[in-house]
Amino acid sequence: MKRTTLIMILLAIGGVALSLSVGPMGLNAPDQVILYLRLPRILLAITAGASLAVSGCVLQAVLRNPLATPFTLGISAGAGVTAGFIILSGISLPIYFLYLSGTAGALAASTLTWFLAGRGQRDHSGLILAGVTVNLLGASLLLLIEYMSPASRLVEIIRWMMGDLAVSGYRRVLYLFPFLIAGMVPAMLRTGTLNQFLTGTEMAESRGVNTVRERFFLLLAAAVLAGGAVGAVGPVGFVGLIVPHTMRRLVGGDYRKLLPFSALGGAILMLWADIFSRVVISPAELPIGVILSLLGGPFFLYLLIKKPRL
Amino acid sequence: MSELTLKNFSSGYKSHEKAVYGVSMNLSAGSVTAVIGPNGSGKSTLLKGIMSFPGMKSEGLVTLNSLAIPSMNRRERAARIAYLPQSPPLPAGLTAIETVLLGRFPHRNAWSSDSPGDIEIAMDALEMVGAEHLAEKHTDEISGGENRLVNLAAVLSQQTEIILLDEPGSSLDYGHAAQLWELLSRLASRGIIILATTHRIEMSGNAFDKVLLLSGGKSVAFGKPEEVFLSGDLLSSVYNTPMSVRRASHDGSWIVFPGDSK
């Protein structure tokens, strides 16, 4: 546990230092590049990674399903549809509106999933099935949008769907910040409640948890975290899957430890995936979504084959 | 002294018809009461109704020391009544001791860490069920029966006046089942009210002080075990199979004989 903490702090500090010095201009980059390109990019990676990891971690406890992530619940599909629609429309809007439409789509899709699943009254597989349904619906709508898009816009849509951490200035980080606070604070205050959800609704209820209300708040927090992150960096997947399961192995399943460690782990994963995406075909960049999917696909399979502790 | 009273109490699921009707009984501190009856007779529904879980509706009175249980707030109820469902899911990634510590939840706030006092209570509870050697094992590394004991310890660590248990003896071997009922008797003798459903009269020694017999959602009999077990063909007609119950002369434990063995 102490060793894990130490290694993670070293990985985080090392990641920040490396990320500050990596780029086409390397260490010789002028201060402006470091201050307005690299530093905000690091902050964006950290906040988005922590948000996505905590979102997945919360969902896995509340739904008691190891494969529950923002993406299996239809959030990414929702974000894709609205953001795709904005890009297709070609209206020249401030960039905030693209973020905001991604977030709105993510929240709309998770609300739809929630109602399709009977507002949490039905069993856990009901919610996952509803998520799959919403995902399929979103994916087909996105295909339709892509089909109708002119080539130039199509590239833009596809590029956004692949995830993008490239920033200049702090606007995107500042956009994500309110979502981070609004989702992270209520989740962190409910770590003990999340532990109770692990033993099932009846046990949790018998120990004084208002399961209907708490489930709603926790799902809302997870949706806000994932929605904000998806709006800011695009629908990158698998962070909410890889990080909580890895941390569960390292620090155990007690959410009072697991949730803060997942936040740190998500930040580290995103930070290092971003470094990798910038150096592997330097000076060009690989989209971060591609790297995370290459990591996440096999990990998903691994979880399916080797029964995870959840 | 605590007292659990049901007066003409009915409960059922909001979503479907299955229900239990018109149960009246009075359970006093220090007693073990068994709820028996065929599958689907409403045993679990009765316990869930007493807990007033969301999704349940109820009528009539259910009170703890003349305070209506449905009107208690959740935390207050959780500090006074504990409940063990038939097969609660294994808490993923937790060790046995962490699982037992979950029972301390009603006595503190939602994020605080385990105090030395909490850990002592949890270890005592594990010891009481004879599972202290499992403390550091993960719940997915131990058997179904052992998890049953861990869950029971979690319920004990909640330190309540009433414990409701749904089939606590299922998936326990002869030895552990005997120990379980002995433990429940011991807890009762400390002034706790125990109400447990069971299918296995013969596995429980002579632990019961009272028996409630349910059939088709209705209360058929309530009284001392000898009144319920030995009253003619009552059990045979409720279970729809010839059977007889006798009492062992040396220790008073109950023995069930299938078939016409008169």
Coordinates of C-alpha atoms in Angstrom, one line a residue:
Chain A
M1 CA 0.0 0.0 0.0
K2 CA 2.8 2.5 1.0
R3 CA 4.9 1.2 -2.0
T4 CA 1.9 1.6 -4.3
T5 CA 1.4 5.2 -3.1
L6 CA 5.0 6.0 -3.6
I7 CA 5.2 4.5 -7.1
M8 CA 2.1 6.3 -8.2
I9 CA 3.3 9.7 -6.9
L10 CA 6.6 9.1 -8.7
L11 CA 4.7 8.1 -11.9
A12 CA 2.6 11.3 -11.6
I13 CA 5.6 13.6 -11.0
G14 CA 7.6 11.8 -13.7
G15 CA 4.7 12.1 -16.1
V16 CA 4.3 15.8 -15.6
A17 CA 8.0 16.4 -15.9
L18 CA 8.3 14.3 -19.1
S19 CA 5.1 15.8 -20.6
L20 CA 6.5 19.3 -20.0
S21 CA 9.6 18.5 -22.0
V22 CA 8.2 16.3 -24.8
G23 CA 7.3 17.9 -28.2
P24 CA 8.6 18.7 -31.6
M25 CA 10.8 21.4 -30.0
G26 CA 11.8 19.3 -27.1
L27 CA 13.4 21.1 -24.2
N28 CA 14.4 24.1 -26.3
A29 CA 10.8 25.1 -26.6
P30 CA 10.1 28.8 -25.7
D31 CA 8.3 29.5 -22.5
Q32 CA 5.1 30.3 -24.4
V33 CA 4.9 26.7 -25.7
I34 CA 5.4 25.3 -22.3
L35 CA 3.1 27.7 -20.6
Y36 CA 0.2 27.8 -23.1
L37 CA 0.5 24.5 -24.9
R38 CA 2.1 21.8 -22.7
L39 CA 1.0 22.8 -19.2
P40 CA -2.7 23.2 -20.0
R41 CA -2.5 20.0 -21.9
I42 CA -1.1 18.2 -18.8
L43 CA -3.9 19.7 -16.7
L44 CA -6.5 18.6 -19.2
A45 CA -5.1 15.1 -19.2
I46 CA -5.1 14.9 -15.4
T47 CA -8.6 16.3 -14.9
A48 CA -10.2 14.2 -17.7
G49 CA -8.4 11.1 -16.7
A50 CA -9.4 11.4 -13.0
S51 CA -13.0 12.2 -14.0
L52 CA -13.3 9.2 -16.3
A53 CA -11.7 6.8 -13.8
V54 CA -13.8 7.9 -10.9
S55 CA -16.9 7.8 -13.0
G56 CA -16.3 4.2 -14.0
C57 CA -15.3 3.2 -10.4
V58 CA -18.6 4.7 -9.0
L59 CA -20.7 3.0 -11.7
Q60 CA -19.1 -0.4 -11.0
A61 CA -20.2 -0.2 -7.3
V62 CA -23.6 1.2 -7.8
L63 CA -24.5 -1.2 -10.6
R64 CA -22.5 -4.0 -9.1
N65 CA -21.2 -4.8 -12.6
P66 CA -17.5 -5.1 -13.4
L67 CA -18.0 -4.0 -17.0
A68 CA -20.0 -0.9 -16.1
T69 CA -18.3 2.2 -17.5
P70 CA -19.6 5.5 -18.9
F71 CA -19.3 3.9 -22.3
T72 CA -21.2 0.7 -21.7
L73 CA -24.1 3.0 -20.4
G74 CA -24.5 4.9 -23.6
I75 CA -22.8 8.1 -22.6
S76 CA -20.2 8.2 -25.4
A77 CA -22.9 7.5 -28.0
G78 CA -25.0 10.4 -26.7
A79 CA -21.9 12.7 -26.8
G80 CA -21.1 11.6 -30.3
V81 CA -24.5 12.3 -31.7
T82 CA -24.8 15.9 -30.3
A83 CA -21.2 16.9 -31.0
G84 CA -21.4 15.2 -34.5
F85 CA -24.6 17.2 -35.2
I86 CA -23.0 20.5 -34.2
I87 CA -20.0 19.8 -36.4
L88 CA -22.2 18.7 -39.3
S89 CA -24.4 21.8 -39.1
G90 CA -21.3 23.8 -39.7
I91 CA -22.6 26.7 -37.7
S92 CA -19.7 28.7 -36.5
L93 CA -20.1 28.7 -32.8
P94 CA -17.6 29.4 -30.1
I95 CA -15.7 26.2 -29.3
Y96 CA -17.5 26.0 -25.9
F97 CA -20.6 25.0 -27.7
L98 CA -18.9 21.9 -29.0
Y99 CA -17.8 20.9 -25.5
L100 CA -21.2 21.8 -24.1
S101 CA -23.1 19.8 -26.8
G102 CA -20.9 16.8 -26.0
T103 CA -21.7 17.1 -22.3
A104 CA -25.4 17.7 -23.0
G105 CA -25.5 14.6 -25.2
A106 CA -23.7 12.5 -22.6
L107 CA -26.1 13.6 -19.9
A108 CA -29.2 13.1 -22.1
A109 CA -28.1 9.6 -23.0
S110 CA -27.5 8.6 -19.4
T111 CA -30.9 10.1 -18.4
L112 CA -32.5 8.1 -21.2
T113 CA -30.7 4.9 -20.0
W114 CA -31.9 5.7 -16.5
F115 CA -35.5 5.9 -17.5
L116 CA -35.4 2.9 -19.9
A117 CA -34.1 0.9 -16.9
G118 CA -37.1 2.0 -14.8
R119 CA -35.3 4.6 -12.7
G120 CA -33.1 2.1 -11.0
Q121 CA -36.1 0.1 -9.7
R122 CA -35.3 -2.8 -11.9
D123 CA -32.4 -5.1 -11.5
H124 CA -28.8 -4.3 -12.5
S125 CA -28.8 -6.2 -15.8
G126 CA -31.8 -4.0 -16.8
L127 CA -29.6 -0.9 -16.6
I128 CA -26.8 -2.4 -18.6
L129 CA -29.2 -3.6 -21.3
A130 CA -30.7 -0.1 -21.4
G131 CA -27.2 1.3 -21.8
V132 CA -26.5 -1.1 -24.7
T133 CA -29.8 -0.1 -26.3
V134 CA -28.9 3.6 -26.0
N135 CA -25.4 3.0 -27.3
L136 CA -26.7 1.2 -30.4
L137 CA -29.3 3.9 -31.0
G138 CA -26.6 6.6 -30.7
A139 CA -24.1 4.7 -32.9
S140 CA -26.7 4.4 -35.7
L141 CA -27.7 8.1 -35.5
L142 CA -24.0 9.0 -35.6
L143 CA -23.5 6.8 -38.7
L144 CA -26.4 8.7 -40.3
I145 CA -24.8 12.0 -39.5
E146 CA -21.5 10.9 -40.8
Y147 CA -23.1 9.7 -44.0
M148 CA -24.8 13.1 -44.6
S149 CA -21.6 15.0 -43.8
P150 CA -19.4 16.5 -46.5
A151 CA -15.9 15.1 -46.5
S152 CA -14.3 18.1 -44.7
R153 CA -16.7 17.9 -41.8
L154 CA -16.5 14.1 -41.7
V155 CA -12.8 14.4 -40.9
E156 CA -13.6 16.8 -38.1
I157 CA -16.3 14.5 -36.6
I158 CA -14.0 11.4 -36.8
R159 CA -11.1 13.3 -35.3
W160 CA -13.3 14.5 -32.3
M161 CA -14.6 11.0 -31.8
M162 CA -11.0 9.8 -31.5
G163 CA -10.2 12.0 -28.6
D164 CA -8.2 15.1 -28.6
L165 CA -6.0 16.7 -25.9
A166 CA -4.3 19.3 -28.0
V167 CA -5.0 22.7 -26.5
S168 CA -3.8 26.2 -26.6
G169 CA -4.5 28.2 -23.5
Y170 CA -6.6 27.2 -20.5
R171 CA -10.2 27.5 -21.8
R172 CA -10.8 23.7 -22.1
V173 CA -9.4 23.0 -18.7
L174 CA -11.5 25.7 -17.2
Y175 CA -14.5 24.3 -19.0
L176 CA -14.0 20.9 -17.4
F177 CA -13.3 22.2 -13.9
P178 CA -16.9 22.8 -12.7
F179 CA -17.9 19.3 -13.8
L180 CA -14.9 17.9 -12.0
I181 CA -15.9 19.6 -8.7
A182 CA -19.6 18.9 -9.1
G183 CA -19.0 15.2 -9.7
M184 CA -15.9 14.5 -7.5
V185 CA -17.0 16.1 -4.3
P186 CA -20.3 14.2 -3.9
A187 CA -18.6 11.0 -4.9
M188 CA -15.8 11.3 -2.5
L189 CA -18.2 12.1 0.4
R190 CA -20.0 8.8 -0.4
T191 CA -17.2 6.3 -0.4
G192 CA -18.7 4.5 2.6
T193 CA -22.1 4.4 0.9
L194 CA -20.4 2.9 -2.2
N195 CA -19.0 0.1 0.0
Q196 CA -22.5 -0.6 1.2
F197 CA -23.7 -0.9 -2.4
L198 CA -21.2 -3.7 -2.9
T199 CA -23.3 -6.0 -0.6
G200 CA -26.5 -5.4 -2.6
T201 CA -29.5 -3.1 -2.3
E202 CA -31.2 -4.9 0.6
M203 CA -28.1 -5.0 2.8
A204 CA -27.3 -1.4 2.1
E205 CA -30.9 -0.4 2.8
S206 CA -30.9 -2.4 6.1
R207 CA -27.9 -0.5 7.2
G208 CA -29.5 2.9 6.7
V209 CA -28.6 3.8 3.1
N210 CA -31.5 5.4 1.2
T211 CA -30.6 3.3 -1.8
V212 CA -33.0 4.9 -4.3
R213 CA -31.8 8.5 -3.5
E214 CA -28.1 7.6 -3.1
R215 CA -28.1 5.6 -6.4
F216 CA -29.6 8.5 -8.2
F217 CA -27.0 11.0 -6.8
L218 CA -24.1 8.7 -7.5
L219 CA -25.2 7.9 -11.0
L220 CA -25.7 11.7 -11.5
A221 CA -22.2 12.4 -10.2
A222 CA -20.8 9.7 -12.5
A223 CA -22.7 11.1 -15.5
V224 CA -21.5 14.7 -14.7
L225 CA -17.9 13.5 -14.5
A226 CA -18.0 11.5 -17.7
G227 CA -20.1 14.1 -19.5
G228 CA -17.7 16.9 -18.7
A229 CA -14.7 14.9 -19.7
V230 CA -16.2 13.6 -22.9
G231 CA -17.3 17.2 -23.8
A232 CA -13.7 18.5 -23.2
V233 CA -11.6 15.7 -24.8
G234 CA -14.0 13.6 -26.9
P235 CA -15.4 10.2 -26.2
V236 CA -12.2 8.4 -25.2
G237 CA -13.0 5.0 -23.8
F238 CA -11.6 2.4 -21.3
V239 CA -10.1 4.7 -18.7
G240 CA -13.1 4.0 -16.5
L241 CA -12.5 0.3 -17.0
I242 CA -8.7 -0.2 -16.9
V243 CA -8.0 2.1 -13.9
P244 CA -10.6 0.9 -11.3
H245 CA -9.8 -2.7 -11.9
T246 CA -6.0 -2.2 -11.7
M247 CA -6.3 -0.2 -8.6
R248 CA -8.6 -2.8 -7.0
R249 CA -5.7 -5.3 -7.4
L250 CA -3.3 -2.8 -5.9
V251 CA -5.1 -1.2 -3.0
G252 CA -8.1 -3.5 -2.4
G253 CA -11.9 -3.0 -2.9
D254 CA -12.6 -0.6 0.0
Y255 CA -13.9 2.5 -1.8
R256 CA -12.5 4.8 0.9
K257 CA -9.1 4.0 -0.6
L258 CA -10.1 2.8 -4.0
L259 CA -11.9 6.0 -5.2
P260 CA -9.1 8.5 -4.4
F261 CA -6.5 6.0 -5.8
S262 CA -8.6 5.6 -9.0
A263 CA -8.6 9.4 -9.4
L264 CA -4.8 9.4 -9.2
G265 CA -4.6 6.3 -11.5
G266 CA -6.8 7.9 -14.1
A267 CA -4.7 11.0 -14.1
I268 CA -1.5 9.0 -14.5
L269 CA -2.9 6.8 -17.3
M270 CA -4.1 9.8 -19.3
L271 CA -0.9 11.6 -18.7
W272 CA 1.3 8.7 -20.0
A273 CA -1.0 7.8 -22.8
D274 CA -0.8 11.4 -24.0
I275 CA 3.1 11.4 -23.8
F276 CA 3.0 8.2 -25.8
S277 CA 0.6 9.7 -28.4
R278 CA 3.0 12.6 -28.9
V279 CA 6.3 10.7 -29.3
V280 CA 5.3 7.5 -31.2
I281 CA 5.0 9.2 -34.6
S282 CA 6.6 12.5 -33.6
P283 CA 6.3 15.3 -34.8
A284 CA 2.8 14.1 -35.7
E285 CA 0.4 13.0 -32.9
L286 CA -1.7 9.8 -32.6
P287 CA -5.2 10.4 -31.2
I288 CA -5.3 9.5 -27.5
G289 CA -8.5 7.5 -28.1
V290 CA -6.7 5.2 -30.4
I291 CA -4.0 4.4 -27.8
L292 CA -6.5 3.9 -25.0
S293 CA -8.6 1.6 -27.2
L294 CA -5.5 -0.4 -28.2
L295 CA -4.9 -0.8 -24.4
G296 CA -8.5 -1.2 -23.4
G297 CA -9.7 -3.8 -25.9
P298 CA -7.4 -6.6 -24.7
F299 CA -8.0 -5.5 -21.1
F300 CA -11.8 -5.9 -21.6
L301 CA -11.2 -9.4 -23.0
Y302 CA -9.0 -10.2 -20.1
L303 CA -11.8 -9.2 -17.7
L304 CA -14.2 -11.3 -19.6
I305 CA -12.0 -14.4 -19.4
K306 CA -10.5 -14.0 -16.0
K307 CA -13.3 -13.3 -13.6
P308 CA -12.6 -10.0 -11.9
R309 CA -13.1 -9.2 -8.3
L310 CA -16.4 -7.5 -8.7
Chain B
M1 CA -36.4 -4.5 27.4
S2 CA -37.2 -4.4 23.7
E3 CA -40.4 -5.7 22.3
L4 CA -41.3 -6.3 18.7
T5 CA -45.1 -6.2 18.1
L6 CA -47.0 -7.1 14.9
K7 CA -50.7 -6.4 15.0
N8 CA -52.8 -7.6 12.0
F9 CA -49.7 -6.8 9.9
S10 CA -49.8 -7.4 6.1
S11 CA -47.1 -6.7 3.7
G12 CA -46.3 -7.3 0.0
Y13 CA -44.4 -6.0 -3.0
K14 CA -45.7 -2.9 -4.6
S15 CA -45.1 -4.4 -8.1
H16 CA -46.9 -7.8 -7.7
E17 CA -49.5 -9.6 -5.7
K18 CA -47.4 -11.9 -3.6
A19 CA -48.0 -10.9 0.0
V20 CA -48.5 -12.1 3.6
Y21 CA -51.6 -11.2 5.5
G22 CA -52.8 -10.5 9.0
V23 CA -49.8 -11.6 11.1
S24 CA -50.1 -10.8 14.8
M25 CA -47.4 -11.6 17.3
N26 CA -45.5 -10.2 20.1
L27 CA -41.7 -11.0 20.4
S28 CA -39.9 -10.1 23.6
A29 CA -36.3 -9.6 24.3
G30 CA -34.3 -12.8 24.7
S31 CA -36.4 -15.0 22.4
V32 CA -35.7 -16.8 19.2
T33 CA -38.7 -17.1 16.9
A34 CA -38.7 -19.2 13.8
V35 CA -40.9 -18.5 10.8
I36 CA -41.6 -21.7 8.9
G37 CA -43.8 -22.6 6.0
P38 CA -43.7 -24.0 2.5
N39 CA -41.9 -22.2 -0.4
G40 CA -43.8 -19.1 -1.4
S41 CA -45.7 -18.9 1.9
G42 CA -44.5 -15.4 2.5
K43 CA -41.6 -15.9 5.0
S44 CA -39.2 -13.6 3.2
T45 CA -41.9 -11.1 2.4
L46 CA -42.8 -10.8 6.1
L47 CA -39.2 -10.0 7.0
K48 CA -38.8 -7.4 4.2
G49 CA -42.2 -5.9 5.3
I50 CA -41.0 -5.5 8.8
M51 CA -37.9 -3.7 7.5
S52 CA -40.2 -1.5 5.4
F53 CA -37.9 -1.7 2.4
P54 CA -38.6 0.6 -0.6
G55 CA -40.7 -1.4 -3.0
M56 CA -42.7 -2.9 -0.2
K57 CA -46.1 -1.9 1.0
S58 CA -47.6 -2.8 4.4
E59 CA -50.7 -2.4 6.5
G60 CA -51.4 -2.9 10.1
L61 CA -49.0 -2.3 12.9
V62 CA -45.3 -3.2 13.3
T63 CA -43.7 -1.5 16.3
L64 CA -40.5 -1.7 18.3
N65 CA -41.2 -0.6 21.9
S66 CA -44.4 1.0 20.6
L67 CA -42.6 3.0 18.0
A68 CA -43.8 2.3 14.5
I69 CA -40.9 0.9 12.5
P70 CA -42.0 2.4 9.1
S71 CA -41.9 5.9 10.7
M72 CA -38.3 5.5 11.9
N73 CA -35.7 7.1 9.8
R74 CA -33.3 4.7 8.1
R75 CA -30.3 5.3 10.3
E76 CA -32.2 5.1 13.5
R77 CA -33.8 1.8 12.3
A78 CA -30.4 0.5 11.2
A79 CA -28.9 1.1 14.6
R80 CA -31.7 -1.0 16.2
I81 CA -32.7 -3.6 13.6
A82 CA -30.3 -5.7 11.5
Y83 CA -31.3 -7.9 8.6
L84 CA -29.5 -10.7 6.8
P85 CA -31.0 -11.5 3.3
Q86 CA -31.1 -15.1 2.0
S87 CA -28.2 -14.7 -0.4
P88 CA -26.5 -11.3 -0.3
P89 CA -24.0 -10.7 -3.1
L90 CA -20.3 -11.1 -2.2
P91 CA -18.8 -7.6 -1.7
A92 CA -16.3 -7.6 -4.5
G93 CA -12.6 -7.1 -3.6
L94 CA -13.2 -6.9 0.2
T95 CA -11.7 -9.1 2.8
A96 CA -13.8 -10.9 5.4
I97 CA -12.9 -8.3 8.1
E98 CA -13.7 -5.4 5.8
T99 CA -17.0 -7.1 5.0
V100 CA -17.8 -7.4 8.7
L101 CA -16.8 -3.7 9.3
L102 CA -19.5 -2.7 6.8
G103 CA -21.9 -3.5 9.7
R104 CA -20.6 -0.5 11.6
F105 CA -22.0 1.8 9.0
P106 CA -25.1 3.0 10.9
H107 CA -22.9 4.1 13.8
R108 CA -20.8 6.6 12.0
N109 CA -20.7 8.9 9.0
A110 CA -20.5 7.8 5.3
W111 CA -16.8 8.3 4.7
S112 CA -15.0 8.0 8.1
S113 CA -12.4 5.3 8.6
D114 CA -12.7 2.3 11.0
S115 CA -11.9 3.2 14.6
P116 CA -10.0 0.8 16.8
G117 CA -13.3 0.2 18.6
D118 CA -15.0 -0.7 15.3
I119 CA -12.2 -3.2 14.5
E120 CA -12.5 -4.8 17.9
I121 CA -16.2 -5.2 17.6
A122 CA -15.8 -6.7 14.1
M123 CA -13.1 -9.2 15.3
D124 CA -15.3 -10.2 18.2
A125 CA -18.2 -10.8 15.8
L126 CA -15.9 -13.0 13.6
E127 CA -14.8 -14.9 16.6
M128 CA -18.4 -15.4 17.8
V129 CA -19.3 -17.1 14.5
G130 CA -16.0 -19.1 14.6
A131 CA -14.5 -17.4 11.5
E132 CA -11.7 -15.4 12.9
H133 CA -9.2 -17.3 10.9
L134 CA -10.8 -16.0 7.7
A135 CA -10.3 -12.3 8.6
E136 CA -7.8 -11.4 6.0
K137 CA -9.2 -13.6 3.2
H138 CA -11.0 -12.1 0.3
T139 CA -14.7 -13.0 0.0
D140 CA -14.1 -14.7 -3.3
E141 CA -11.4 -17.0 -1.8
I142 CA -13.7 -18.6 0.7
S143 CA -16.6 -21.0 0.4
G144 CA -20.3 -20.2 0.3
G145 CA -20.9 -21.5 3.8
E146 CA -17.9 -19.5 5.1
N147 CA -19.3 -16.3 3.5
R148 CA -22.6 -17.0 5.2
L149 CA -20.7 -16.9 8.5
V150 CA -18.9 -13.7 7.5
N151 CA -22.2 -12.1 6.6
L152 CA -23.7 -13.2 9.9
A153 CA -20.7 -11.6 11.7
A154 CA -21.3 -8.4 9.8
V155 CA -24.9 -8.4 11.1
L156 CA -23.7 -9.0 14.6
S157 CA -21.2 -6.1 14.4
Q158 CA -24.2 -3.8 13.8
Q159 CA -25.1 -4.4 17.5
T160 CA -28.8 -4.1 17.3
E161 CA -31.8 -5.0 19.5
I162 CA -33.4 -7.1 16.8
I163 CA -31.9 -9.4 14.2
L164 CA -34.0 -10.7 11.3
L165 CA -32.4 -13.5 9.3
D166 CA -33.7 -15.1 6.1
E167 CA -32.7 -18.7 6.0
P168 CA -29.5 -18.3 8.0
G169 CA -28.8 -22.0 8.0
S170 CA -29.0 -22.6 4.3
S171 CA -25.7 -23.7 2.8
L172 CA -24.3 -24.6 6.2
D173 CA -23.2 -28.1 7.0
Y174 CA -24.5 -30.0 10.1
G175 CA -21.8 -28.8 12.4
H176 CA -22.1 -25.1 11.4
A177 CA -25.9 -25.2 11.3
A178 CA -25.9 -26.5 14.9
Q179 CA -23.4 -23.8 15.9
L180 CA -25.5 -21.2 14.2
W181 CA -28.6 -22.0 16.2
E182 CA -26.6 -22.3 19.4
L183 CA -25.2 -18.9 18.6
L184 CA -28.6 -17.4 18.0
S185 CA -29.8 -18.8 21.3
R186 CA -26.8 -17.3 23.0
L187 CA -27.5 -13.9 21.4
A188 CA -31.1 -14.1 22.5
S189 CA -30.0 -14.8 26.1
R190 CA -28.2 -11.4 26.0
G191 CA -31.5 -9.7 25.3
I192 CA -31.6 -9.6 21.5
I193 CA -34.8 -10.5 19.6
I194 CA -34.1 -13.1 16.9
L195 CA -36.5 -13.7 14.1
A196 CA -35.4 -16.2 11.5
T197 CA -37.0 -18.1 8.6
T198 CA -36.0 -21.7 8.1
H199 CA -36.9 -24.8 6.2
R200 CA -35.0 -27.1 8.5
I201 CA -36.7 -27.6 11.8
E202 CA -34.5 -30.6 12.6
M203 CA -31.2 -28.7 12.1
S204 CA -32.0 -26.2 14.8
G205 CA -31.8 -28.3 18.0
N206 CA -34.2 -26.8 20.4
A207 CA -33.3 -23.2 19.7
F208 CA -36.8 -21.9 19.0
D209 CA -38.8 -20.2 21.8
K210 CA -41.7 -19.4 19.4
V211 CA -42.7 -20.6 16.0
L212 CA -44.8 -18.8 13.4
L213 CA -46.3 -21.1 10.7
L214 CA -47.2 -19.5 7.4
S215 CA -49.2 -21.0 4.6
G216 CA -50.2 -19.3 1.4
G217 CA -49.4 -15.9 2.9
K218 CA -51.5 -16.4 6.0
S219 CA -50.6 -17.0 9.6
V220 CA -51.7 -20.5 10.4
A221 CA -50.3 -20.9 13.9
F222 CA -48.1 -19.0 16.3
G223 CA -47.0 -20.3 19.7
K224 CA -44.5 -22.4 21.5
P225 CA -42.8 -25.0 19.2
E226 CA -44.6 -27.9 20.9
E227 CA -48.0 -26.3 20.3
V228 CA -47.3 -25.8 16.6
F229 CA -45.3 -29.0 15.9
L230 CA -47.4 -31.4 17.9
S231 CA -50.9 -30.2 17.1
G232 CA -52.2 -33.2 15.1
D233 CA -51.7 -33.1 11.3
L234 CA -51.1 -29.4 11.1
L235 CA -47.7 -29.6 9.5
S236 CA -48.7 -32.5 7.2
S237 CA -51.6 -30.5 5.8
V238 CA -49.6 -27.3 5.4
Y239 CA -46.6 -29.0 3.7
N240 CA -49.0 -31.3 1.8
T241 CA -47.0 -34.4 2.7
P242 CA -47.3 -36.9 5.5
M243 CA -44.8 -36.0 8.3
S244 CA -44.4 -36.1 12.0
V245 CA -42.3 -34.2 14.5
R246 CA -41.1 -35.6 17.8
R247 CA -38.8 -34.4 20.5
A248 CA -35.6 -36.1 21.5
S249 CA -35.9 -37.1 25.1
H250 CA -32.3 -36.4 26.0
D251 CA -31.9 -32.8 24.9
G252 CA -35.3 -31.6 23.7
S253 CA -34.2 -31.1 20.1
W254 CA -36.8 -31.5 17.3
I255 CA -36.7 -34.5 14.9
V256 CA -38.7 -34.6 11.7
F257 CA -39.9 -37.9 10.3
P258 CA -41.1 -37.9 6.7
G259 CA -44.0 -40.2 5.9
D260 CA -46.6 -41.9 8.0
S261 CA -44.5 -43.1 10.9
K262 CA -47.2 -43.3 13.6

